[in-house]
Short mmCIF file of C-alpha atoms and ligand atoms in Angstrom, two decimals:
data_model
loop_
_atom_site.label_atom_id
_atom_site.label_comp_id
_atom_site.label_asym_id
_atom_site.label_seq_id
_atom_site.Cartn_x
_atom_site.Cartn_y
_atom_site.Cartn_z
CA UNK A 877 -2.76 20.02 -1.20
CA UNK A 878 1.01 20.23 -1.41
CA UNK A 879 3.29 19.12 1.38
CA UNK A 880 5.85 21.47 2.83
CA UNK A 881 9.57 20.96 2.28
CA UNK A 882 9.79 19.96 5.95
CA UNK A 883 7.21 17.20 5.47
CA UNK A 884 9.00 15.94 2.37
CA UNK A 885 12.32 15.91 4.20
CA UNK A 886 10.70 14.12 7.14
CA UNK A 887 9.37 11.39 4.81
CA UNK A 888 12.70 10.94 3.04
CA UNK A 889 14.65 10.85 6.30
CA UNK A 890 12.40 8.74 8.52
CA UNK A 891 10.46 6.70 5.92
CA UNK A 892 6.95 7.67 7.00
CA UNK A 893 4.61 10.64 7.36
CA UNK A 894 1.40 11.22 9.31
CA UNK A 895 -0.79 13.86 7.63
CA UNK A 896 -3.43 14.70 10.22
CA UNK A 897 -7.00 15.60 9.21
CA UNK A 898 -6.19 15.67 5.49
CA UNK A 899 -9.50 14.05 4.49
CA UNK A 900 -11.52 14.89 7.59
CA UNK A 901 -14.31 16.46 5.53
CA UNK A 902 -14.60 13.48 3.20
CA UNK A 903 -14.47 10.66 5.70
CA UNK A 904 -18.28 10.12 5.77
CA UNK A 905 -18.63 8.98 2.17
CA UNK A 906 -15.25 7.22 2.19
CA UNK A 907 -16.36 5.06 5.15
CA UNK A 908 -19.76 4.35 3.55
CA UNK A 909 -18.06 3.19 0.35
CA UNK A 910 -15.63 1.05 2.36
CA UNK A 911 -18.55 -0.74 4.00
CA UNK A 912 -20.38 -1.19 0.71
CA UNK A 913 -17.36 -2.76 -0.97
CA UNK A 914 -16.88 -5.10 1.97
CA UNK A 915 -20.55 -6.09 1.93
CA UNK A 916 -20.60 -6.85 -1.77
CA UNK A 917 -17.15 -8.30 -2.33
CA UNK A 918 -16.27 -10.62 0.53
CA UNK A 919 -15.97 -14.03 -1.09
CA UNK A 920 -13.29 -15.59 -3.27
CA UNK A 921 -14.40 -17.38 -6.43
CA UNK A 922 -14.31 -20.71 -4.52
CA UNK A 923 -16.72 -19.38 -1.87
CA UNK A 924 -14.12 -18.92 0.91
CA UNK A 925 -13.98 -15.62 2.77
CA UNK A 926 -11.48 -13.05 1.45
CA UNK A 927 -8.80 -11.89 3.87
CA UNK A 928 -8.27 -8.76 1.82
CA UNK A 929 -9.90 -7.21 -1.23
CA UNK A 930 -7.33 -6.38 -3.94
CA UNK A 931 -7.44 -3.95 -5.62
CA UNK A 932 -9.70 -2.18 -3.15
CA UNK A 933 -10.66 1.33 -4.28
CA UNK A 934 -11.11 -0.06 -7.81
CA UNK A 935 -14.32 -1.79 -6.69
CA UNK A 936 -16.21 1.49 -6.15
CA UNK A 937 -16.63 4.22 -8.76
CA UNK A 938 -16.58 6.84 -6.00
CA UNK A 939 -13.47 5.49 -4.28
CA UNK A 940 -11.71 5.42 -7.67
CA UNK A 941 -11.94 9.22 -7.66
CA UNK A 942 -9.56 9.35 -4.69
CA UNK A 943 -6.75 9.05 -7.23
CA UNK A 944 -7.50 12.50 -8.62
CA UNK A 945 -8.68 13.98 -5.33
CA UNK A 946 -6.62 17.17 -4.78
CA UNK A 947 -5.52 16.00 -1.32
CA UNK A 948 -4.50 12.46 -2.25
CA UNK A 949 -2.99 13.49 -5.58
CA UNK A 950 -1.26 16.53 -4.10
CA UNK A 951 0.30 14.59 -1.23
CA UNK A 952 1.42 11.75 -3.52
CA UNK A 953 2.84 14.21 -6.06
CA UNK A 954 4.76 15.99 -3.33
CA UNK A 955 6.47 12.73 -2.34
CA UNK A 956 6.80 10.91 -5.67
CA UNK A 957 6.57 13.50 -8.44
CA UNK A 958 3.78 14.47 -10.84
CA UNK A 959 3.23 11.32 -12.88
CA UNK A 960 3.30 8.89 -9.97
CA UNK A 961 1.92 5.40 -10.66
CA UNK A 962 -1.09 3.83 -8.95
CA UNK A 963 -0.18 0.21 -8.22
CA UNK A 964 -3.44 -1.04 -6.65
CA UNK A 965 -3.81 -1.63 -2.91
CA UNK A 966 -5.86 -3.65 -0.47
CA UNK A 967 -8.73 -3.15 1.93
CA UNK A 968 -9.77 -5.27 4.86
CA UNK A 969 -10.99 -5.63 8.41
CA UNK A 970 -7.75 -6.33 10.26
CA UNK A 971 -8.00 -8.54 13.30
CA UNK A 972 -5.46 -8.57 16.12
CA UNK A 973 -1.73 -7.88 15.79
CA UNK A 974 0.18 -7.74 12.53
CA UNK A 975 3.84 -8.55 13.04
CA UNK A 976 6.87 -6.56 11.93
CA UNK A 977 7.62 -6.59 8.21
CA UNK A 978 8.49 -4.46 5.20
CA UNK A 979 6.30 -4.46 2.10
CA UNK A 980 9.12 -5.80 -0.05
CA UNK A 981 12.57 -4.31 -0.25
CA UNK A 982 13.87 -1.84 -2.80
CA UNK A 983 17.26 -0.21 -3.23
CA UNK A 984 17.49 3.52 -3.91
CA UNK A 985 16.83 3.07 -7.67
CA UNK A 986 13.05 3.19 -7.21
CA UNK A 987 10.63 4.70 -4.74
CA UNK A 988 7.46 2.88 -3.70
CA UNK A 989 5.16 3.82 -0.85
CA UNK A 990 1.84 3.00 0.75
CA UNK A 991 -0.86 5.51 1.68
CA UNK A 992 -3.08 3.99 4.37
CA UNK A 993 -6.55 5.13 5.44
CA UNK A 994 -7.55 3.92 8.91
CA UNK A 995 -11.27 4.42 9.46
CA UNK A 996 -11.41 4.18 13.28
CA UNK A 997 -9.58 6.18 15.96
CA UNK A 998 -6.51 4.15 16.97
CA UNK A 999 -3.96 4.48 19.74
CA UNK A 1000 -0.56 2.90 20.21
CA UNK A 1001 -2.04 -0.09 22.07
CA UNK A 1002 -5.29 -0.44 20.14
CA UNK A 1003 -3.91 -1.13 16.69
CA UNK A 1004 -2.30 2.12 15.54
CA UNK A 1005 0.33 1.64 12.84
CA UNK A 1006 3.82 1.50 14.33
CA UNK A 1007 6.91 2.24 12.26
CA UNK A 1008 10.63 2.06 12.96
CA UNK A 1009 11.90 5.49 11.87
CA UNK A 1010 14.72 5.28 9.32
CA UNK A 1011 14.25 1.56 8.64
CA UNK A 1012 13.63 2.27 4.94
CA UNK A 1013 17.27 3.22 4.52
CA UNK A 1014 19.35 0.69 2.64
CA UNK A 1015 21.57 -0.68 5.41
CA UNK A 1016 22.58 -4.19 6.53
CA UNK A 1017 20.38 -4.08 9.61
CA UNK A 1018 17.25 -3.43 7.61
CA UNK A 1019 17.67 -4.88 4.13
CA UNK A 1020 15.79 -8.03 3.13
CA UNK A 1021 12.22 -8.39 4.18
CA UNK A 1022 13.18 -9.53 7.66
CA UNK A 1023 16.30 -7.46 8.17
CA UNK A 1024 19.47 -7.89 10.15
CA UNK A 1025 20.68 -11.14 8.58
CA UNK A 1026 17.23 -12.68 8.39
CA UNK A 1027 16.15 -11.93 11.95
CA UNK A 1028 12.49 -12.13 12.77
CA UNK A 1029 11.62 -8.84 14.46
CA UNK A 1030 8.74 -10.48 16.28
CA UNK A 1031 10.85 -12.98 18.19
CA UNK A 1032 14.61 -12.76 17.66
CA UNK A 1033 15.53 -9.62 19.61
CA UNK A 1034 14.69 -10.95 23.08
CA UNK A 1035 11.66 -8.66 23.44
CA UNK A 1036 8.06 -8.98 22.34
CA UNK A 1037 7.34 -7.30 18.99
CA UNK A 1038 5.29 -4.68 20.82
CA UNK A 1039 8.45 -3.58 22.68
CA UNK A 1040 10.53 -2.94 19.57
CA UNK A 1041 11.37 0.80 19.67
CA UNK A 1042 8.99 2.47 17.26
CA UNK A 1043 6.78 5.49 16.56
CA UNK A 1044 3.02 4.96 16.69
CA UNK A 1045 0.86 6.89 14.24
CA UNK A 1046 -2.19 7.42 16.44
CA UNK A 1047 -4.64 8.16 13.65
CA UNK A 1048 -8.14 9.62 13.55
CA UNK A 1049 -10.43 8.89 10.59
CA UNK A 1050 -9.45 11.30 7.81
CA UNK A 1051 -5.72 11.16 8.56
CA UNK A 1052 -3.24 9.74 6.06
CA UNK A 1053 -0.57 7.31 7.25
CA UNK A 1054 2.12 7.09 4.60
CA UNK A 1055 5.21 4.90 4.60
CA UNK A 1056 7.96 3.78 2.26
CA UNK A 1057 7.57 0.08 1.30
CA UNK A 1058 10.94 -0.64 2.96
CA UNK A 1059 9.90 0.82 6.32
CA UNK A 1060 9.43 -1.79 9.04
CA UNK A 1061 5.86 -1.59 10.33
CA UNK A 1062 3.43 -3.48 12.53
CA UNK A 1063 0.49 -2.96 14.86
CA UNK A 1064 -0.50 -4.36 18.23
CA UNK A 1065 -3.68 -4.56 20.26
CA UNK A 1066 -6.19 -3.92 17.50
CA UNK A 1067 -9.69 -5.29 17.83
CA UNK A 1068 -11.23 -7.82 15.47
CA UNK A 1069 -12.66 -5.26 13.05
CA UNK A 1070 -10.04 -2.60 12.43
CA UNK A 1071 -11.03 -0.98 9.16
CA UNK A 1072 -8.39 0.13 6.70
CA UNK A 1073 -7.53 0.36 3.04
CA UNK A 1074 -4.42 1.38 1.16
CA UNK A 1075 -3.08 2.79 -2.07
CA UNK A 1076 0.25 1.49 -3.31
CA UNK A 1077 2.04 4.20 -5.24
CA UNK A 1078 5.36 4.51 -7.04
CA UNK A 1079 7.39 7.19 -8.75
CA UNK A 1080 7.11 7.28 -12.56
CA UNK A 1081 9.87 5.09 -14.01
CA UNK A 1082 12.23 7.04 -16.22
CA UNK A 1083 15.29 4.78 -16.52
CA UNK A 1084 15.59 1.17 -17.80
CA UNK A 1085 16.41 0.01 -14.25
CA UNK A 1086 13.30 1.68 -12.86
CA UNK A 1087 11.18 0.12 -15.61
CA UNK A 1088 12.55 -3.29 -14.69
CA UNK A 1089 11.62 -2.65 -11.06
CA UNK A 1090 8.13 -1.61 -12.10
CA UNK A 1091 7.66 -4.83 -14.10
CA UNK A 1092 9.01 -6.92 -11.26
CA UNK A 1093 6.71 -5.12 -8.84
CA UNK A 1094 3.65 -5.80 -11.00
CA UNK A 1095 4.62 -9.45 -11.42
CA UNK A 1096 4.92 -9.85 -7.66
CA UNK A 1097 1.82 -7.88 -6.66
CA UNK A 1098 -0.94 -8.63 -9.17
CA UNK A 1099 -2.89 -11.54 -7.68
CA UNK A 1100 -3.24 -14.65 -9.87
CA UNK A 1101 -7.02 -14.20 -10.17
CA UNK A 1102 -6.63 -10.65 -11.58
CA UNK A 1103 -4.00 -10.58 -14.30
CA UNK A 1104 -4.36 -6.80 -14.55
CA UNK A 1105 -3.38 -4.23 -11.95
CA UNK A 1106 -6.57 -2.15 -12.05
CA UNK A 1107 -10.22 -3.07 -12.55
CA UNK A 1108 -12.12 -2.24 -15.70
CA UNK A 1109 -14.16 0.19 -13.58
CA UNK A 1110 -11.04 2.12 -12.57
CA UNK A 1111 -9.92 2.41 -16.19
CA UNK A 1112 -13.23 3.00 -17.93
CA UNK A 1113 -14.18 5.86 -15.59
CA UNK A 1114 -10.77 7.54 -15.68
CA UNK A 1115 -10.44 11.14 -16.76
CA UNK A 1116 -7.15 12.37 -18.18
CA UNK A 1117 -5.96 13.37 -14.72
CA UNK A 1118 -6.40 9.84 -13.37
CA UNK A 1119 -4.96 8.27 -16.52
CA UNK A 1120 -1.62 9.93 -15.76
CA UNK A 1121 -1.39 7.56 -12.79
CA UNK A 1122 -2.53 4.44 -14.67
CA UNK A 1123 -0.89 4.70 -18.08
CA UNK A 1124 2.64 3.52 -17.35
CA UNK A 1125 1.27 0.55 -15.41
CA UNK A 1126 -1.05 -0.42 -18.28
CA UNK A 1127 1.89 -0.25 -20.68
CA UNK A 1128 4.07 -2.47 -18.53
CA UNK A 1129 1.84 -5.24 -17.19
CA UNK A 1130 1.66 -7.31 -20.40
CA UNK A 1131 4.03 -9.95 -19.05
CA UNK A 1132 2.04 -10.70 -15.91
CA UNK A 1133 -0.61 -13.06 -17.34
CA UNK A 1134 2.15 -15.20 -18.85
CA UNK A 1135 4.08 -15.14 -15.58
CA UNK A 1136 1.02 -16.38 -13.70
CA UNK A 1137 0.49 -19.13 -16.25
CA UNK A 1138 4.11 -20.22 -15.85
CA UNK A 1139 3.81 -20.27 -12.05
CA UNK A 1140 0.58 -22.30 -12.28
CA UNK A 1141 2.30 -24.89 -14.50
CA UNK A 1142 5.33 -25.07 -12.17
CA UNK A 1143 3.01 -25.61 -9.21
CA UNK A 1144 1.12 -28.36 -11.00
CA UNK A 1145 4.40 -30.05 -11.93
CA UNK A 1146 5.56 -29.93 -8.29
CA UNK A 1147 2.26 -31.44 -7.08
CA UNK A 1148 2.42 -34.21 -9.71
CA UNK A 1149 6.11 -35.00 -9.13
O1 AKG B 1711 -2.28 -1.88 10.19
C1 AKG B 1711 -1.61 -2.89 10.29
O2 AKG B 1711 -1.78 -3.71 11.18
C2 AKG B 1711 -0.50 -3.20 9.32
C3 AKG B 1711 -0.73 -2.72 7.92
C4 AKG B 1711 0.22 -3.33 6.98
O3 AKG B 1711 1.03 -4.15 7.31
C5 AKG B 1711 0.22 -2.91 5.60
O4 AKG B 1711 -0.71 -2.27 5.14
O5 AKG B 1711 1.20 -3.22 4.91
#
């Protein structure tokens, strides 16, 4: 599935895109796999409950195939180019509101985005993803993770976060909700078991600056308990088509284990000081 030029222009201009019904015919097995992963993978190694499972689709052989699914791959290629990178993603039962934030902040050198799958029908006031159109654009009001000189969008504008002017992506299961990592997003009024999972995706890095961004991204996103971006399952079951979206990440994540080790040591030093 390829997006139209209008859809691509919409995404570049407003920083998000709602592709309705794209995976409507597949949503049965996708939801079943979501539930299975959550049933079998809910505890951290210390026995506490996980808030989110990262990476998510990597836990299920069937969900791994989403990366080469003609709809997912076609939509991602339309927005990021052919050899886009798969940068993991999370899955969880969201509970309640999630406040306004960006998923990091990137200048125009690199393009990173999130593709979100919401598995229940959602409306503006029952947890649908809200986005501030155009807030991905590099401008003083939006840059930095909080934006506008460090303002907290949930409290510093004199209105409740739910009254910040925004578009709501009122999704049905099978829709794709896609947004640039810079785009300010939030949700309000969701119940205690709002099911969703995401794919983080980035354009293939072709310049030294983009490669540096990719390495920085991996260092910041790979959780300390998983010094690799993808699971063994994701990699060992990959066909050549999927490998196109894994290879550049595999080649550029070598520094992350060392980075985690360094952070661990720094933390221990701070505790012992
Ligand atoms: O659905 C939500 O409440 C917010 C999702 C979100 O913040 C994210 O996936 O980055």
